[in-house]
Structure formats: structure tokens, C-alpha cells
PDB file of C-alpha atoms in Angstrom:
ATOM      1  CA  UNK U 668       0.000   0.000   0.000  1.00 59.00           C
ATOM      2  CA  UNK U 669       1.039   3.716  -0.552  1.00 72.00           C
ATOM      3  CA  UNK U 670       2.583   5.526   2.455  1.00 81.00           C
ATOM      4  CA  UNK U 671       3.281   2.663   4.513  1.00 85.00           C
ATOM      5  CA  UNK U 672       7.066   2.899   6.545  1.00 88.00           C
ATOM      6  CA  UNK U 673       8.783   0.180   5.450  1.00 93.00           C
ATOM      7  CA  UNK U 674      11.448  -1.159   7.347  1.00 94.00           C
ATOM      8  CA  UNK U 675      14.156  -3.567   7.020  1.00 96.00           C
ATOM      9  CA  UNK U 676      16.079  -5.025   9.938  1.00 95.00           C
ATOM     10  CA  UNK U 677      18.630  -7.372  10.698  1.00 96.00           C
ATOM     11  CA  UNK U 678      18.656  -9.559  14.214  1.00 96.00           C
ATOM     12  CA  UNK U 679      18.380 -12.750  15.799  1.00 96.00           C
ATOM     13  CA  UNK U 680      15.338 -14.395  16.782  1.00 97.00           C
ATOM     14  CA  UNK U 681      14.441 -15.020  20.176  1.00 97.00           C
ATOM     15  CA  UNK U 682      12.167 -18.064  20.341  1.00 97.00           C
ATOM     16  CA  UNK U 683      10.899 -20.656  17.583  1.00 97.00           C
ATOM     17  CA  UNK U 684       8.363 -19.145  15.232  1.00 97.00           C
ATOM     18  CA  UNK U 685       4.859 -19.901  16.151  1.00 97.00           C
ATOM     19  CA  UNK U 686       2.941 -21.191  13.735  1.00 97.00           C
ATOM     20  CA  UNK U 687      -0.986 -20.818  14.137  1.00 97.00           C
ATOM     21  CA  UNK U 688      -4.319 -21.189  11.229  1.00 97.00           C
ATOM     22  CA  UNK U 689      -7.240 -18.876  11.788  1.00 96.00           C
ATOM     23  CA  UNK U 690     -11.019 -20.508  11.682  1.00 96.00           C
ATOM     24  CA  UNK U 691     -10.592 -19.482   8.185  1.00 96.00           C
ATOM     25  CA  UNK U 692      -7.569 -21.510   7.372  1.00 95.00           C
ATOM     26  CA  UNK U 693      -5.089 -18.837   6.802  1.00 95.00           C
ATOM     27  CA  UNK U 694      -2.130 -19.238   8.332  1.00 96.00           C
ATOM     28  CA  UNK U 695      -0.076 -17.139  10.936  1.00 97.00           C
ATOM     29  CA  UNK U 696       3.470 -17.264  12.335  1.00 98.00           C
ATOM     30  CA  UNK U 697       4.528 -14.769  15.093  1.00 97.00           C
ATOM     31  CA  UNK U 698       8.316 -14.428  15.607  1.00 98.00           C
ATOM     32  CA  UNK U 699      10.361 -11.941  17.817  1.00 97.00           C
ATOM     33  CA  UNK U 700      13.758 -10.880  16.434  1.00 97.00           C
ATOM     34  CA  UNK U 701      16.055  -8.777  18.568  1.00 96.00           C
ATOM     35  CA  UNK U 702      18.533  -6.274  17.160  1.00 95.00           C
ATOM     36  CA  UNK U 703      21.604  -4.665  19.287  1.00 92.00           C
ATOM     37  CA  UNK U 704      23.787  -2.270  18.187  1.00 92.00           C
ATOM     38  CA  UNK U 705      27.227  -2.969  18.546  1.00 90.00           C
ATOM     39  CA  UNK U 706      29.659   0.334  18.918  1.00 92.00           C
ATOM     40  CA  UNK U 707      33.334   0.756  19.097  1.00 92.00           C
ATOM     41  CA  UNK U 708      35.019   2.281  22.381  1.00 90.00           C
ATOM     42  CA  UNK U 709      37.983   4.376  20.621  1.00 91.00           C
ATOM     43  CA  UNK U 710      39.270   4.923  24.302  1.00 92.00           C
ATOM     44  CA  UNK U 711      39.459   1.098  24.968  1.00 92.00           C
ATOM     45  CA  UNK U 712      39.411  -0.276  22.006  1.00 92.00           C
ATOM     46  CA  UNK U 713      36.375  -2.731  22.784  1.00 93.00           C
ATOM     47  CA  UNK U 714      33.368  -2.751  21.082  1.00 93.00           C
ATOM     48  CA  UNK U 715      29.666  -1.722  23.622  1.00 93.00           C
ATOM     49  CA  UNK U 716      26.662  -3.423  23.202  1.00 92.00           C
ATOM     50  CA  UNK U 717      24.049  -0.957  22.926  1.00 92.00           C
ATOM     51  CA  UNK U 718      20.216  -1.025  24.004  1.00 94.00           C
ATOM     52  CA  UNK U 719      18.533  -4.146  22.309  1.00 94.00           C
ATOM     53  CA  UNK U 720      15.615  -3.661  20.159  1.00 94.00           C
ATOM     54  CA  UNK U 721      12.746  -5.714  20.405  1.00 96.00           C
ATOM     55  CA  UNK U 722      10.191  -6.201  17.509  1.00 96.00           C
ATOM     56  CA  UNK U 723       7.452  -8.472  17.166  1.00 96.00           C
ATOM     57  CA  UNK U 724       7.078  -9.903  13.487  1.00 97.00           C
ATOM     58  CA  UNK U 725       3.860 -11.396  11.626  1.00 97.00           C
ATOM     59  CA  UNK U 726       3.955 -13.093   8.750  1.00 97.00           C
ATOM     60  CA  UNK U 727       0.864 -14.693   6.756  1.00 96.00           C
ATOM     61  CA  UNK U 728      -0.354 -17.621   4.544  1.00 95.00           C
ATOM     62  CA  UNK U 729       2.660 -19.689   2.892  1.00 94.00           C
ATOM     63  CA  UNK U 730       5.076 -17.297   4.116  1.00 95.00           C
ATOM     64  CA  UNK U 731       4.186 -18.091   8.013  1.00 96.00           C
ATOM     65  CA  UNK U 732       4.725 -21.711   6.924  1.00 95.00           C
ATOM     66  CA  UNK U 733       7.800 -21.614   5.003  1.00 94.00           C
ATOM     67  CA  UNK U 734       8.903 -19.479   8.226  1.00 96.00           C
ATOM     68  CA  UNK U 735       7.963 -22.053  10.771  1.00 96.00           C
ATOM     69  CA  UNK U 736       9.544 -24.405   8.564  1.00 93.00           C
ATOM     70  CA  UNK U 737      13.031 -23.092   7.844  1.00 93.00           C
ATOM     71  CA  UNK U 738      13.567 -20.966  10.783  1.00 95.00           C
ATOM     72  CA  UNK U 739      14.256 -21.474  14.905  1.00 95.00           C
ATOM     73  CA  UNK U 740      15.852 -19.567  17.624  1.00 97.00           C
ATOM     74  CA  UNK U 741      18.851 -17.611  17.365  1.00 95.00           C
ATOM     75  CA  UNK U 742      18.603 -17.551  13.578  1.00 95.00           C
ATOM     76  CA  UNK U 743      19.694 -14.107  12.137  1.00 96.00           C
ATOM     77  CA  UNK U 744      17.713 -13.159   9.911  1.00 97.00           C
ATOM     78  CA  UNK U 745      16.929 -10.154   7.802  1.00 96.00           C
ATOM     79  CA  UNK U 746      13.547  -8.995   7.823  1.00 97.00           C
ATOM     80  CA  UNK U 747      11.684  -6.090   5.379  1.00 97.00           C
ATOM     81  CA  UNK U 748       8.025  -5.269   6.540  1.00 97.00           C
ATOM     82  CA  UNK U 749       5.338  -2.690   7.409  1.00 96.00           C
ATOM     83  CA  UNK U 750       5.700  -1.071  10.588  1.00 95.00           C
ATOM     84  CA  UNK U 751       1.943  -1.118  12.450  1.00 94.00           C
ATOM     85  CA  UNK U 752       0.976   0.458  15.560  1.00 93.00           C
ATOM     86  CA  UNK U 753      -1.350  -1.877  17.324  1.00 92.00           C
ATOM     87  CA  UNK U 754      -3.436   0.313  20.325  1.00 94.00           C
ATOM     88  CA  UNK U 755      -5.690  -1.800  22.641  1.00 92.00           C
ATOM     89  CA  UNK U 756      -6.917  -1.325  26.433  1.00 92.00           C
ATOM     90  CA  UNK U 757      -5.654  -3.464  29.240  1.00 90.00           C
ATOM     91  CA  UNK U 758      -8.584  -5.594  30.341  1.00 89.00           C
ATOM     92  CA  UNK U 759      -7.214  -5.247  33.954  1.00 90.00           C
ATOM     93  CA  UNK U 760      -5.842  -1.963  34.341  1.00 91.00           C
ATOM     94  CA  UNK U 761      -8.266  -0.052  31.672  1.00 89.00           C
ATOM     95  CA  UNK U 762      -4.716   1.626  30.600  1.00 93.00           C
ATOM     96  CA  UNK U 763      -4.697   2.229  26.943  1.00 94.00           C
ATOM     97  CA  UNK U 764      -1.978   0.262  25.465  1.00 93.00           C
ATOM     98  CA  UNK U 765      -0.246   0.501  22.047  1.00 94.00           C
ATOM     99  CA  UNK U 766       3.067  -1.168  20.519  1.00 93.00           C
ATOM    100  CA  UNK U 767       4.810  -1.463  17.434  1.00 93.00           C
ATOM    101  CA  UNK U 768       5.303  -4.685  15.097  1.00 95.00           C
ATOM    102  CA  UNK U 769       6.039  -5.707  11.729  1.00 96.00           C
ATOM    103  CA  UNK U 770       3.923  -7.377   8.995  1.00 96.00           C
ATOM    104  CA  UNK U 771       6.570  -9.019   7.216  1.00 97.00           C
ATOM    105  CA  UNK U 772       7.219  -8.939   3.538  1.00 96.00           C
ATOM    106  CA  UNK U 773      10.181 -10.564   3.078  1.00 96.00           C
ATOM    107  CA  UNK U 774      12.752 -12.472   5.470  1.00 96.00           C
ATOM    108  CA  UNK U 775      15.900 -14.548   4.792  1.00 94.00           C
ATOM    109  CA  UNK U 776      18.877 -15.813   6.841  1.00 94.00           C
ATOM    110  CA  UNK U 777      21.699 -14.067   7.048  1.00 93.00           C
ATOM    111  CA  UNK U 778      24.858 -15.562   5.588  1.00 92.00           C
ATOM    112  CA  UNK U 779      27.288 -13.194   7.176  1.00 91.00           C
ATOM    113  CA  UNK U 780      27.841 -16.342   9.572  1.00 86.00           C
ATOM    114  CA  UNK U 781      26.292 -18.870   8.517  1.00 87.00           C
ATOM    115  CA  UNK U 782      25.105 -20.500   4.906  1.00 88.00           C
ATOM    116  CA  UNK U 783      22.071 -22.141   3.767  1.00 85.00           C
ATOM    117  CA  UNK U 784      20.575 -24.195   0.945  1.00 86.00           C
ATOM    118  CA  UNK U 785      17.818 -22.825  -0.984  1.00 84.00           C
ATOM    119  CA  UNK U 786      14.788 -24.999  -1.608  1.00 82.00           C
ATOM    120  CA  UNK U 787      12.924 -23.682  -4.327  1.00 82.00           C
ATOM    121  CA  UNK U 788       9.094 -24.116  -4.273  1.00 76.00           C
ATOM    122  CA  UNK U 789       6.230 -24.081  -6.360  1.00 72.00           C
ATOM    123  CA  UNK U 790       2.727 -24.710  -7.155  1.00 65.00           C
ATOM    124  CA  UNK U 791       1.296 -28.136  -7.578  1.00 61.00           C
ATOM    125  CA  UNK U 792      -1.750 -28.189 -10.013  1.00 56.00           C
ATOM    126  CA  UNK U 793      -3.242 -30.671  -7.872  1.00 53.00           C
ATOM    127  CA  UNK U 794      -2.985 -28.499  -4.163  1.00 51.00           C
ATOM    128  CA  UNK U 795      -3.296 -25.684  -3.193  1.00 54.00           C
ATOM    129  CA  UNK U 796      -0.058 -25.530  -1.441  1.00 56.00           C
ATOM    130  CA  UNK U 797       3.512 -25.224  -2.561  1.00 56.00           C
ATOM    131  CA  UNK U 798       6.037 -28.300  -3.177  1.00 55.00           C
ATOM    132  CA  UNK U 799       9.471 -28.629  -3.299  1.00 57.00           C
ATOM    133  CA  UNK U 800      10.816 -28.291  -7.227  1.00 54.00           C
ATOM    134  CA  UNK U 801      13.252 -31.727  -7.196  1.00 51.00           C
ATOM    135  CA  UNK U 802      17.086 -31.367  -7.829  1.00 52.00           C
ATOM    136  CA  UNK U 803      17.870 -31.719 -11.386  1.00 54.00           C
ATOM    137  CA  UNK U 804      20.439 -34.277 -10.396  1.00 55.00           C
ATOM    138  CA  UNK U 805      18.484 -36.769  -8.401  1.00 54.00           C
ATOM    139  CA  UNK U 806      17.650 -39.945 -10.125  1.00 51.00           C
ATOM    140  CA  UNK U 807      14.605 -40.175  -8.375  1.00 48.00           C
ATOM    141  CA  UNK U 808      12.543 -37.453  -9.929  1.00 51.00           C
ATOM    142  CA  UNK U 809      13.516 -38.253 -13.084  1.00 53.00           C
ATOM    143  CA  UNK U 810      12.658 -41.739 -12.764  1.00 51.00           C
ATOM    144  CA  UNK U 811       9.815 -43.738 -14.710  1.00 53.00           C
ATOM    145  CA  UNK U 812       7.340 -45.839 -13.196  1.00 54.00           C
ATOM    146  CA  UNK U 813       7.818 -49.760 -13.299  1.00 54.00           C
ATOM    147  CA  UNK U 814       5.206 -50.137 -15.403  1.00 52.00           C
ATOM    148  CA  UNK U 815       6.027 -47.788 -17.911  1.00 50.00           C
ATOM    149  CA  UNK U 816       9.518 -49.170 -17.854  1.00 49.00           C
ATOM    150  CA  UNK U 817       7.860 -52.358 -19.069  1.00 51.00           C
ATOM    151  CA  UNK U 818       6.105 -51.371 -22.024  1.00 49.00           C
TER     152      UNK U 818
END
């Protein structure tokens, strides 16, 4: 949408995605990455940790699952979303109540320390969901049935 803030941020996440499905079937994954900022003391020569940003992440339909599939704690990760201001009234207190997350867009490990294999998916006329595409050098997917071996 127009005029949305964007963001993109890069940290580590802090617990296992959950993965949840509405009544409707749509599924959800909430994650919470945190980001610290990392300074350098010129006087001592040793780098500060700074104040560590929270943010709390949502991601929807096959991107929640291919989240809760590929990602767990401590994972960095880089993260581009839409920042949203949720407000809402404490049930106990009456205290209004607001706090920022992210809808996410796009997310991806980082490979600055660590690497990954990339599992292409797509869409299976037969489902609705996504499947894995096979590697073009395993035997297996290229295979032909028995019976049309015999023929």
C-alpha cells in the first residue's frame, strides 16, 4: 500500500516461530527478532553493546509456513516489513496500550555467519499448497514408473 514505513532489519530471533491457522484456514506465524547495536570504544578499544531492540514480526499464509519451517531460535535473519501500531486497552488496568510490530514482507537468513541451501518451491496443479521443485540431479525425480519401464 502507498505511504506505509517500510522497514528492514537485521537480528536474531528469540524463540521458535509460532505457527498458528485462523477458523478461516489462513495461516499465521509470530516471531520476535532482537537487534543490538554494537559500537566501538575508541578509548578502549572494545566494542559496547548498545540497548537491544525488540520487535514483534507477523507473517501470513505460505510465508508463516515456510517461516515455521526453515527458521528457529537464534537464527539471524533479515527482515523487510510494514511497521503497524497496534493500540488496545488493558482488560485489567483499563490503561490504553499501544506497541509497534512488523507485517513481514520478506525475510531470509543471514549468511554473514552462517550458509544455507535454498529450496525452491512451487505450485502443484493438484494443491493448493507449494512443493518442493526436485534437484535436477536426483535420479529419483527423473525416474519412470515400473510399469512404464515395461512397455
Amino acid at each position: 500500500m502507498a505511504n506505509e514505513t517500510t522497514i528492514t532489519m537485521v537480528g536474531n530471533l528469540t524463540a521458535d516461530p509460532e505457527l498458528r491457522f485462523l477458523p478461516n484456514g489462513t495461516a499465521m506465524v509470530k516471531f520476535t527478532i532482537a537487534s543490538t547495536p554494537r559500537t566501538l570504544d575508541r578509548q578502549s578499544g572494545e566494542w559496547k553493546d548498545g540497548d537491544p531492540l525488540f520487535l514483534t514480526c507477523t507473517g501470513w499464509r505460505d510465508l508463516a509456513e515456510h517461516i515455521a519451517e526453515s527458521l528457529t531460535k537464534g537464527t539471524r535473519v533479515l527482515v523487510c516489513g510494514r511497521l503497524k501500531l497496534s493500540r488496545w486497552e488493558d482488560k485489567e488496568t483499563k490503561e490504553k496500550r499501544s506497541a509497534y510490530g512488523l507485517d513481514v514482507d520478506e525475510i531470509g537468513p543471514s549468511l554473514r555467519f552462517a550458509q544455507a541451501k535454498v529450496q525452491r518451491m512451487h505450485r502443484s496443479s493438484k494443491s493448493d499448497g507449494f512443493i518442493p521443485d526436485a534437484p535436477q540431479d536426483d535420479a529419483w525425480s527423473i525416474a519412470a514408473p515400473a510399469s512404464a519401464a515395461a512397455a
